[in-house]
Amino acid sequence: MVLLAVAILLLYIRPTIAEVRAVQDQIAIYENELTRVTDVNTRLSEHSSAINKIPLSDVQALERYLPNSLDEINIMRDLQAIAAETGVTVSSIDFSGDQSVAPPESEDSINQTLTGVESFSFSISGVSDYETLKNFLRALEVNNYQFSVNSLEVTPSQGSLSFELNMLVYVLQTVAPTSNPDTSTPIL
Amino acid sequence: MPDVPSSSSFIPKRTQGTKVYQKRTKSFFLLSIVSYACLIAAPTASAAVYVYQLYTERQFDQIVTELDEAIGGFSEAEMARVLEFDNRLRQATILVNNHVSVARVFDILETQSASNIGFTGLSLKRNGDASVAVEAEIIAPNFDTALFQRGVYMREDNPIDVASLSDITFVPPNEQGVGERVTMSGSFAFSQESIAFTVTDTVPAATANDLETPDADSSDTTIESTEASGAVSDETL
């Protein structure tokens, strides 16, 4: 009977306990993953609710300020409209294309922080007087989307000022979502 | 005292055979107890292990189900929407924080220039580090004005971060005694902080009907008017 007991111990009880410990290790891993997935779902829900609480007008204003795509014709039309309203006589409006460049080496460069946008260059040349030019520049500053002045050349011309203004317009680069979300990286 | 014979003692004597018999009985009794204990403990332990194994497997199945439900509750579309909004907001914040007012550059040049100083040309360029560099052709009526203007540009409380004058040329008056002037090239640098765009009156460009209609001054060949408000005056003249 002692031998039988020893045989039961060696052949059944010890292997079974080893299996149970392996399953318990698996349970611990799964519990850890469950906690992380639950945390991700909770935070995603919180962020989604926060976005839903933002007024639609503000969301639309943000999308206008930094759109997903460039509409160069509408932008040039806006430039013409702003020039007309401020009294600038337009000589030409040009679209130069994608001006996105690699970030320069300086640490405080704006381009180093703008990793998710593309910039497109527009030029406008015209004639006006000094106050009209300032009003035109002020009108560009408060536009629904940003006109970032890149360069400005002003020269006197026949009693007025002729200018050539080069500006950048920014467009958001969209990021495609991954199929398997990595729960190890923090969400937002 | 004389020896008492053993046959007269009423106390029975132990024999050798009785002691051995009792030792064997005791060992066999202990062995039996151990055997029965093992016989009872082994199945009991087996049953307990079996039940615990069932419990553990059920626990594992439950946690797997919960994890599957949690993963199923994750919405990729919602994640993409939140990420896109966050990215757009972050990039827009950077753009807004680095937005500068070129009109402010002109305002600063106006306030820091003497009333009889003029600009005959101006070139403005935005640097990669969000600062603005200005190259200007400046004209002064005489050396005193040029010296005074240089002193203004060199003041520590000047909102212009860097100001320097170079290529100074003196043009003497003509035979009629007019036309005396001093021309020079000015190099100015404005930091992003000094010309940062600030919201004061967010009038959309489409409804800017209240903007002043400028009066064309055909006689003014310089950029800045000679009587700009807030201009520094040369008290020595």
CSV table of C-alpha atoms in Angstrom, one decimal:
chain,number,residue,atom,x,y,z
A,1,MET,CA,0.0,0.0,0.0
A,2,VAL,CA,2.9,2.3,0.7
A,3,LEU,CA,4.3,1.5,-2.7
A,4,LEU,CA,0.9,2.2,-4.3
A,5,ALA,CA,0.7,5.5,-2.5
A,6,VAL,CA,4.2,6.4,-3.7
A,7,ALA,CA,3.3,5.4,-7.3
A,8,ILE,CA,0.2,7.6,-7.2
A,9,LEU,CA,2.3,10.5,-5.9
A,10,LEU,CA,4.9,10.1,-8.6
A,11,LEU,CA,2.8,9.2,-11.6
A,12,TYR,CA,-0.2,11.4,-11.0
A,13,ILE,CA,0.0,14.0,-8.3
A,14,ARG,CA,3.4,15.5,-9.1
A,15,PRO,CA,2.8,15.8,-12.9
A,16,THR,CA,-0.7,17.2,-12.4
A,17,ILE,CA,0.6,19.8,-10.0
A,18,ALA,CA,3.2,20.8,-12.6
A,19,GLU,CA,0.4,21.2,-15.2
A,20,VAL,CA,-1.6,23.3,-12.8
A,21,ARG,CA,1.3,25.6,-12.2
A,22,ALA,CA,1.8,26.0,-15.9
A,23,VAL,CA,-1.8,26.9,-16.3
A,24,GLN,CA,-1.6,29.4,-13.4
A,25,ASP,CA,1.4,31.1,-15.2
A,26,GLN,CA,-0.7,31.4,-18.3
A,27,ILE,CA,-3.6,32.8,-16.3
A,28,ALA,CA,-1.3,35.5,-14.9
A,29,ILE,CA,-0.1,36.4,-18.4
A,30,TYR,CA,-3.7,36.6,-19.7
A,31,GLU,CA,-4.8,38.6,-16.7
A,32,ASN,CA,-2.0,41.1,-17.4
A,33,GLU,CA,-3.0,41.4,-21.0
A,34,LEU,CA,-6.6,41.7,-20.0
A,35,THR,CA,-5.7,44.6,-17.8
A,36,ARG,CA,-3.8,46.4,-20.5
A,37,VAL,CA,-6.5,45.8,-23.1
A,38,THR,CA,-9.2,47.1,-20.7
A,39,ASP,CA,-7.0,50.1,-19.9
A,40,VAL,CA,-6.6,50.9,-23.6
A,41,ASN,CA,-10.4,50.5,-24.2
A,42,THR,CA,-11.2,52.7,-21.3
A,43,ARG,CA,-8.8,55.5,-22.3
A,44,LEU,CA,-9.9,55.2,-25.9
A,45,SER,CA,-13.5,55.6,-24.8
A,46,GLU,CA,-12.6,58.6,-22.6
A,47,HIS,CA,-10.8,60.3,-25.5
A,48,SER,CA,-13.6,59.6,-27.9
A,49,SER,CA,-16.1,61.1,-25.4
A,50,ALA,CA,-13.9,64.1,-25.0
A,51,ILE,CA,-13.8,64.6,-28.8
A,52,ASN,CA,-17.6,64.2,-29.0
A,53,LYS,CA,-18.1,66.9,-26.5
A,54,ILE,CA,-16.2,69.4,-28.6
A,55,PRO,CA,-18.7,71.7,-30.5
A,56,LEU,CA,-19.0,70.7,-34.2
A,57,SER,CA,-18.1,74.3,-35.2
A,58,ASP,CA,-14.8,74.1,-33.4
A,59,VAL,CA,-14.0,70.7,-35.0
A,60,GLN,CA,-14.8,72.1,-38.4
A,61,ALA,CA,-12.7,75.2,-37.7
A,62,LEU,CA,-9.8,72.9,-36.8
A,63,GLU,CA,-10.3,70.9,-40.0
A,64,ARG,CA,-10.3,74.1,-42.0
A,65,TYR,CA,-7.2,75.4,-40.3
A,66,LEU,CA,-5.3,72.2,-41.1
A,67,PRO,CA,-7.1,70.2,-43.8
A,68,ASN,CA,-6.3,66.8,-45.1
A,69,SER,CA,-5.8,67.8,-48.6
A,70,LEU,CA,-4.8,70.9,-50.6
A,71,ASP,CA,-7.2,72.8,-52.8
A,72,GLU,CA,-4.8,75.1,-54.6
A,73,ILE,CA,-7.4,76.7,-56.8
A,74,ASN,CA,-9.6,77.7,-53.8
A,75,ILE,CA,-6.5,79.0,-51.9
A,76,MET,CA,-5.5,81.1,-54.9
A,77,ARG,CA,-9.1,82.4,-55.1
A,78,ASP,CA,-9.0,83.3,-51.4
A,79,LEU,CA,-5.8,85.2,-52.0
A,80,GLN,CA,-7.4,87.1,-54.8
A,81,ALA,CA,-10.4,87.8,-52.6
A,82,ILE,CA,-8.3,89.1,-49.7
A,83,ALA,CA,-6.3,91.3,-52.0
A,84,ALA,CA,-9.5,92.7,-53.5
A,85,GLU,CA,-11.0,93.4,-50.1
A,86,THR,CA,-7.9,95.2,-48.8
A,87,GLY,CA,-7.4,97.2,-51.9
A,88,VAL,CA,-4.3,95.5,-53.3
A,89,THR,CA,-3.8,95.4,-57.0
A,90,VAL,CA,-2.8,91.9,-57.9
A,91,SER,CA,-0.2,91.3,-60.6
A,92,SER,CA,0.1,87.5,-60.3
A,93,ILE,CA,-0.7,84.6,-58.0
A,94,ASP,CA,1.4,81.4,-58.4
A,95,PHE,CA,1.3,78.0,-56.9
A,96,SER,CA,4.8,76.5,-56.5
A,97,GLY,CA,4.0,73.1,-55.2
A,98,ASP,CA,5.1,70.9,-52.3
A,99,GLN,CA,7.8,72.7,-50.3
A,100,SER,CA,8.1,70.1,-47.6
A,101,VAL,CA,11.8,69.9,-46.7
A,102,ALA,CA,13.9,67.8,-44.3
A,103,PRO,CA,14.2,69.3,-40.8
A,104,PRO,CA,17.2,71.5,-40.5
A,105,GLU,CA,19.8,70.8,-37.9
A,106,SER,CA,18.9,73.6,-35.5
A,107,GLU,CA,17.2,72.3,-32.4
A,108,ASP,CA,14.7,75.0,-32.2
A,109,SER,CA,13.5,74.7,-35.8
A,110,ILE,CA,9.8,74.7,-36.3
A,111,ASN,CA,10.2,72.2,-39.1
A,112,GLN,CA,11.6,69.6,-36.7
A,113,THR,CA,8.4,69.6,-34.7
A,114,LEU,CA,6.2,69.6,-37.8
A,115,THR,CA,6.6,66.0,-38.6
A,116,GLY,CA,3.0,65.4,-39.7
A,117,VAL,CA,2.3,68.2,-42.1
A,118,GLU,CA,3.1,69.1,-45.7
A,119,SER,CA,3.8,72.6,-46.8
A,120,PHE,CA,2.9,74.1,-50.1
A,121,SER,CA,4.2,77.4,-51.5
A,122,PHE,CA,2.1,80.2,-52.9
A,123,SER,CA,3.3,83.5,-54.3
A,124,ILE,CA,1.4,86.7,-54.8
A,125,SER,CA,2.8,89.9,-56.4
A,126,GLY,CA,1.0,93.1,-56.5
A,127,VAL,CA,1.0,96.9,-56.1
A,128,SER,CA,-0.3,98.9,-53.2
A,129,ASP,CA,0.6,101.7,-50.9
A,130,TYR,CA,2.2,101.1,-47.4
A,131,GLU,CA,-1.0,101.0,-45.3
A,132,THR,CA,-2.8,98.8,-47.8
A,133,LEU,CA,0.1,96.4,-47.7
A,134,LYS,CA,0.0,96.2,-43.9
A,135,ASN,CA,-3.8,95.7,-44.0
A,136,PHE,CA,-3.3,92.9,-46.6
A,137,LEU,CA,-0.7,91.2,-44.3
A,138,ARG,CA,-3.0,91.6,-41.3
A,139,ALA,CA,-5.9,90.0,-43.3
A,140,LEU,CA,-3.7,87.1,-44.2
A,141,GLU,CA,-2.8,86.6,-40.5
A,142,VAL,CA,-6.4,86.0,-39.4
A,143,ASN,CA,-7.4,83.7,-42.3
A,144,ASN,CA,-9.3,80.5,-41.5
A,145,TYR,CA,-6.2,78.5,-42.4
A,146,GLN,CA,-2.7,79.7,-41.9
A,147,PHE,CA,-0.7,81.6,-44.4
A,148,SER,CA,2.8,81.5,-43.1
A,149,VAL,CA,4.9,84.2,-44.7
A,150,ASN,CA,8.1,82.8,-46.0
A,151,SER,CA,9.5,85.8,-47.8
A,152,LEU,CA,8.5,89.3,-48.8
A,153,GLU,CA,10.2,91.7,-51.2
A,154,VAL,CA,9.0,95.3,-51.3
A,155,THR,CA,10.3,97.9,-53.7
A,156,PRO,CA,9.1,101.4,-54.6
A,157,SER,CA,7.5,101.6,-58.0
A,158,GLN,CA,6.0,104.7,-59.6
A,159,GLY,CA,4.7,106.2,-56.5
A,160,SER,CA,3.4,103.0,-55.0
A,161,LEU,CA,5.0,99.9,-53.6
A,162,SER,CA,5.3,96.7,-55.6
A,163,PHE,CA,5.7,93.5,-53.5
A,164,GLU,CA,6.2,89.8,-54.0
A,165,LEU,CA,5.0,87.7,-51.1
A,166,ASN,CA,5.8,84.0,-50.8
A,167,MET,CA,3.7,82.0,-48.3
A,168,LEU,CA,3.4,78.5,-47.1
A,169,VAL,CA,0.1,76.7,-46.6
A,170,TYR,CA,0.1,73.5,-44.4
A,171,VAL,CA,-1.8,70.3,-45.0
A,172,LEU,CA,-2.1,67.4,-42.5
A,173,GLN,CA,-0.4,64.2,-43.4
A,174,THR,CA,-2.9,61.4,-42.5
A,175,VAL,CA,-1.5,58.3,-40.7
A,176,ALA,CA,-3.0,54.9,-41.6
A,177,PRO,CA,-4.0,52.9,-38.6
A,178,THR,CA,-2.3,49.5,-37.8
A,179,SER,CA,-4.4,46.3,-38.0
A,180,ASN,CA,-3.1,45.0,-34.7
A,181,PRO,CA,-3.0,47.8,-32.1
A,182,ASP,CA,0.0,47.6,-30.0
A,183,THR,CA,-1.2,47.8,-26.4
A,184,SER,CA,2.4,48.3,-25.1
A,185,THR,CA,2.6,51.8,-26.5
A,186,PRO,CA,0.7,54.4,-24.6
A,187,ILE,CA,-2.4,55.7,-26.3
A,188,LEU,CA,-2.1,59.4,-26.8
B,1,MET,CA,21.0,-10.9,55.3
B,2,PRO,CA,20.8,-14.4,53.8
B,3,ASP,CA,19.7,-14.8,50.0
B,4,VAL,CA,16.0,-15.4,49.4
B,5,PRO,CA,15.5,-18.4,47.0
B,6,SER,CA,13.7,-17.4,43.7
B,7,SER,CA,11.0,-20.1,44.0
B,8,SER,CA,9.6,-18.4,47.1
B,9,SER,CA,9.1,-14.9,45.3
B,10,PHE,CA,5.5,-14.1,44.4
B,11,ILE,CA,6.6,-11.6,41.7
B,12,PRO,CA,6.7,-13.5,38.3
B,13,LYS,CA,9.9,-13.3,36.4
B,14,ARG,CA,10.0,-12.1,32.7
B,15,THR,CA,11.4,-14.5,30.2
B,16,GLN,CA,13.6,-13.6,27.1
B,17,GLY,CA,11.0,-14.8,24.7
B,18,THR,CA,8.2,-12.5,25.8
B,19,LYS,CA,10.4,-9.3,25.3
B,20,VAL,CA,11.2,-10.1,21.6
B,21,TYR,CA,7.6,-10.9,20.8
B,22,GLN,CA,6.4,-7.5,22.1
B,23,LYS,CA,9.0,-5.6,20.0
B,24,ARG,CA,7.9,-7.2,16.7
B,25,THR,CA,4.3,-6.5,17.5
B,26,LYS,CA,5.0,-2.8,18.0
B,27,SER,CA,6.8,-2.4,14.7
B,28,PHE,CA,4.2,-4.1,12.8
B,29,PHE,CA,1.6,-1.9,14.4
B,30,LEU,CA,3.4,1.3,13.3
B,31,LEU,CA,3.9,0.0,9.8
B,32,SER,CA,0.2,-0.8,9.5
B,33,ILE,CA,-0.7,2.7,10.7
B,34,VAL,CA,1.7,4.2,8.1
B,35,SER,CA,0.3,2.0,5.4
B,36,TYR,CA,-3.3,2.9,6.1
B,37,ALA,CA,-2.4,6.5,6.3
B,38,CYS,CA,-0.8,6.4,2.9
B,39,LEU,CA,-3.7,4.4,1.5
B,40,ILE,CA,-6.1,7.1,2.7
B,41,ALA,CA,-3.9,10.1,1.9
B,42,ALA,CA,-3.0,9.1,-1.7
B,43,PRO,CA,-6.5,9.0,-3.1
B,44,THR,CA,-7.5,12.0,-1.1
B,45,ALA,CA,-4.6,14.0,-2.4
B,46,SER,CA,-5.3,12.7,-5.9
B,47,ALA,CA,-8.9,13.8,-5.7
B,48,ALA,CA,-7.9,17.2,-4.3
B,49,VAL,CA,-5.4,17.7,-7.1
B,50,TYR,CA,-8.0,16.7,-9.7
B,51,VAL,CA,-10.5,19.1,-8.4
B,52,TYR,CA,-8.0,21.9,-8.2
B,53,GLN,CA,-7.0,21.1,-11.8
B,54,LEU,CA,-10.6,21.4,-12.9
B,55,TYR,CA,-10.9,24.7,-11.1
B,56,THR,CA,-7.7,26.1,-12.6
B,57,GLU,CA,-8.8,25.1,-16.1
B,58,ARG,CA,-12.2,26.7,-15.6
B,59,GLN,CA,-10.4,29.9,-14.4
B,60,PHE,CA,-8.2,29.8,-17.5
B,61,ASP,CA,-11.2,29.4,-19.8
B,62,GLN,CA,-12.9,32.3,-18.1
B,63,ILE,CA,-10.0,34.6,-18.5
B,64,VAL,CA,-9.6,33.7,-22.1
B,65,THR,CA,-13.2,34.5,-22.8
B,66,GLU,CA,-12.9,37.9,-21.0
B,67,LEU,CA,-9.8,38.7,-23.0
B,68,ASP,CA,-11.5,37.8,-26.2
B,69,GLU,CA,-14.4,40.1,-25.3
B,70,ALA,CA,-12.1,42.9,-24.4
B,71,ILE,CA,-10.2,42.6,-27.7
B,72,GLY,CA,-13.5,42.4,-29.5
B,73,GLY,CA,-14.6,45.6,-27.8
B,74,PHE,CA,-11.7,47.5,-29.3
B,75,SER,CA,-12.7,49.6,-32.3
B,76,GLU,CA,-10.0,50.3,-34.9
B,77,ALA,CA,-12.1,52.9,-36.6
B,78,GLU,CA,-12.6,54.8,-33.3
B,79,MET,CA,-8.8,54.5,-32.6
B,80,ALA,CA,-8.1,56.0,-36.1
B,81,ARG,CA,-10.5,58.8,-35.5
B,82,VAL,CA,-9.0,59.7,-32.1
B,83,LEU,CA,-5.4,59.4,-33.4
B,84,GLU,CA,-6.2,61.6,-36.4
B,85,PHE,CA,-7.9,64.3,-34.3
B,86,ASP,CA,-5.0,64.3,-31.8
B,87,ASN,CA,-2.4,64.5,-34.6
B,88,ARG,CA,-4.4,67.4,-36.2
B,89,LEU,CA,-4.7,69.2,-32.9
B,90,ARG,CA,-1.0,68.8,-32.0
B,91,GLN,CA,0.2,70.0,-35.4
B,92,ALA,CA,-2.3,72.9,-35.5
B,93,THR,CA,-1.1,73.9,-32.0
B,94,ILE,CA,2.5,74.0,-33.2
B,95,LEU,CA,1.5,76.1,-36.2
B,96,VAL,CA,-0.4,78.6,-34.0
B,97,ASN,CA,2.4,78.8,-31.5
B,98,ASN,CA,4.9,79.6,-34.2
B,99,HIS,CA,2.6,82.0,-36.1
B,100,VAL,CA,4.2,85.4,-36.5
B,101,SER,CA,2.8,88.7,-37.6
B,102,VAL,CA,4.7,90.3,-40.5
B,103,ALA,CA,2.6,93.4,-40.0
B,104,ARG,CA,4.1,93.6,-36.5
B,105,VAL,CA,7.6,93.7,-38.1
B,106,PHE,CA,6.5,96.9,-39.9
B,107,ASP,CA,5.0,98.3,-36.8
B,108,ILE,CA,8.2,97.8,-34.9
B,109,LEU,CA,10.3,99.3,-37.7
B,110,GLU,CA,7.9,102.3,-37.7
B,111,THR,CA,8.2,102.9,-33.9
B,112,GLN,CA,11.9,102.5,-33.9
B,113,SER,CA,12.6,104.7,-36.8
B,114,ALA,CA,13.0,108.5,-36.7
B,115,SER,CA,10.3,110.5,-38.4
B,116,ASN,CA,12.6,111.6,-41.2
B,117,ILE,CA,14.1,108.2,-41.8
B,118,GLY,CA,12.8,106.3,-44.9
B,119,PHE,CA,13.0,102.8,-46.3
B,120,THR,CA,13.7,102.5,-50.0
B,121,GLY,CA,13.6,98.8,-50.2
B,122,LEU,CA,12.9,95.9,-47.9
B,123,SER,CA,13.4,92.2,-48.0
B,124,LEU,CA,12.0,89.9,-45.4
B,125,LYS,CA,12.7,86.2,-45.0
B,126,ARG,CA,11.5,83.7,-42.5
B,127,ASN,CA,14.2,81.5,-41.0
B,128,GLY,CA,13.8,77.9,-40.2
B,129,ASP,CA,14.0,78.6,-36.5
B,130,ALA,CA,10.9,80.7,-36.7
B,131,SER,CA,12.7,84.1,-36.5
B,132,VAL,CA,12.5,86.7,-39.2
B,133,ALA,CA,15.4,88.4,-40.9
B,134,VAL,CA,14.9,91.8,-42.6
B,135,GLU,CA,17.3,93.5,-45.0
B,136,ALA,CA,16.4,97.1,-45.7
B,137,GLU,CA,17.7,100.1,-47.7
B,138,ILE,CA,17.5,103.1,-45.4
B,139,ILE,CA,17.8,106.8,-46.3
B,140,ALA,CA,18.5,109.6,-43.9
B,141,PRO,CA,18.6,113.3,-44.7
B,142,ASN,CA,22.0,113.8,-42.9
B,143,PHE,CA,24.6,112.2,-40.7
B,144,ASP,CA,23.0,113.5,-37.5
B,145,THR,CA,19.8,111.6,-38.3
B,146,ALA,CA,21.8,108.6,-39.3
B,147,LEU,CA,23.8,108.7,-36.0
B,148,PHE,CA,20.6,109.2,-34.0
B,149,GLN,CA,18.9,106.3,-35.8
B,150,ARG,CA,21.9,104.0,-35.1
B,151,GLY,CA,21.7,104.9,-31.4
B,152,VAL,CA,18.0,104.0,-31.4
B,153,TYR,CA,18.7,100.6,-33.0
B,154,MET,CA,21.4,99.9,-30.5
B,155,ARG,CA,19.3,100.5,-27.4
B,156,GLU,CA,18.9,97.5,-25.1
B,157,ASP,CA,15.2,98.0,-24.8
B,158,ASN,CA,14.8,97.9,-28.6
B,159,PRO,CA,12.3,95.2,-29.6
B,160,ILE,CA,14.4,94.4,-32.6
B,161,ASP,CA,16.7,91.5,-31.4
B,162,VAL,CA,19.6,92.3,-33.8
B,163,ALA,CA,20.1,95.5,-35.7
B,164,SER,CA,23.1,96.6,-37.7
B,165,LEU,CA,23.8,99.3,-40.3
B,166,SER,CA,26.3,98.9,-43.1
B,167,ASP,CA,27.2,100.1,-46.6
B,168,ILE,CA,26.9,103.7,-45.4
B,169,THR,CA,27.1,106.2,-48.3
B,170,PHE,CA,26.9,109.9,-48.2
B,171,VAL,CA,25.5,111.8,-51.2
B,172,PRO,CA,26.4,115.5,-51.0
B,173,PRO,CA,23.9,118.2,-51.9
B,174,ASN,CA,23.7,119.4,-55.5
B,175,GLU,CA,24.4,122.8,-56.8
B,176,GLN,CA,21.1,124.0,-55.5
B,177,GLY,CA,21.9,122.8,-52.0
B,178,VAL,CA,19.4,120.0,-52.0
B,179,GLY,CA,19.6,116.3,-52.3
B,180,GLU,CA,21.9,115.7,-49.4
B,181,ARG,CA,21.3,112.3,-48.0
B,182,VAL,CA,22.9,109.3,-46.3
B,183,THR,CA,22.0,105.8,-47.5
B,184,MET,CA,22.7,102.7,-45.6
B,185,SER,CA,21.8,99.0,-45.5
B,186,GLY,CA,20.1,97.8,-42.4
B,187,SER,CA,20.0,94.2,-41.2
B,188,PHE,CA,17.4,93.3,-38.6
B,189,ALA,CA,16.5,90.1,-36.9
B,190,PHE,CA,13.2,89.6,-35.0
B,191,SER,CA,12.7,86.6,-32.7
B,192,GLN,CA,9.5,84.7,-32.8
B,193,GLU,CA,8.5,85.9,-29.4
B,194,SER,CA,8.7,89.6,-30.4
B,195,ILE,CA,6.5,89.3,-33.4
B,196,ALA,CA,4.3,86.4,-32.3
B,197,PHE,CA,0.8,86.6,-33.7
B,198,THR,CA,-1.7,87.6,-31.0
B,199,VAL,CA,-5.5,87.5,-31.3
B,200,THR,CA,-6.8,91.0,-30.9
B,201,ASP,CA,-9.6,91.3,-33.4
B,202,THR,CA,-10.4,88.1,-35.3
B,203,VAL,CA,-12.2,89.7,-38.2
B,204,PRO,CA,-12.3,87.1,-41.0
B,205,ALA,CA,-10.8,88.3,-44.2
B,206,ALA,CA,-14.1,87.7,-46.0
B,207,THR,CA,-15.9,90.3,-43.9
B,208,ALA,CA,-13.2,92.9,-43.7
B,209,ASN,CA,-15.4,95.7,-45.0
B,210,ASP,CA,-14.4,98.0,-42.2
B,211,LEU,CA,-10.8,98.1,-43.3
B,212,GLU,CA,-9.7,101.6,-44.3
B,213,THR,CA,-9.5,102.3,-48.0
B,214,PRO,CA,-5.9,103.5,-48.3
B,215,ASP,CA,-5.1,106.8,-50.0
B,216,ALA,CA,-2.5,106.4,-52.7
B,217,ASP,CA,0.4,108.8,-52.1
B,218,SER,CA,2.1,109.1,-55.4
B,219,SER,CA,4.8,111.4,-54.1
B,220,ASP,CA,5.9,109.0,-51.4
B,221,THR,CA,8.6,106.7,-52.9
B,222,THR,CA,9.6,105.3,-49.5
B,223,ILE,CA,7.9,102.5,-47.8
B,224,GLU,CA,7.2,104.2,-44.5
B,225,SER,CA,5.5,107.6,-44.2
B,226,THR,CA,7.5,110.4,-42.9
B,227,GLU,CA,5.0,111.1,-40.2
B,228,ALA,CA,4.2,107.6,-38.8
B,229,SER,CA,2.5,107.8,-35.5
B,230,GLY,CA,4.7,106.7,-32.6
B,231,ALA,CA,7.9,107.3,-34.5
B,232,VAL,CA,11.0,108.2,-32.6
B,233,SER,CA,11.7,111.9,-32.9
B,234,ASP,CA,15.1,113.3,-33.2
B,235,GLU,CA,15.2,115.9,-30.5
B,236,THR,CA,18.6,117.1,-31.5
B,237,LEU,CA,17.4,118.5,-34.9
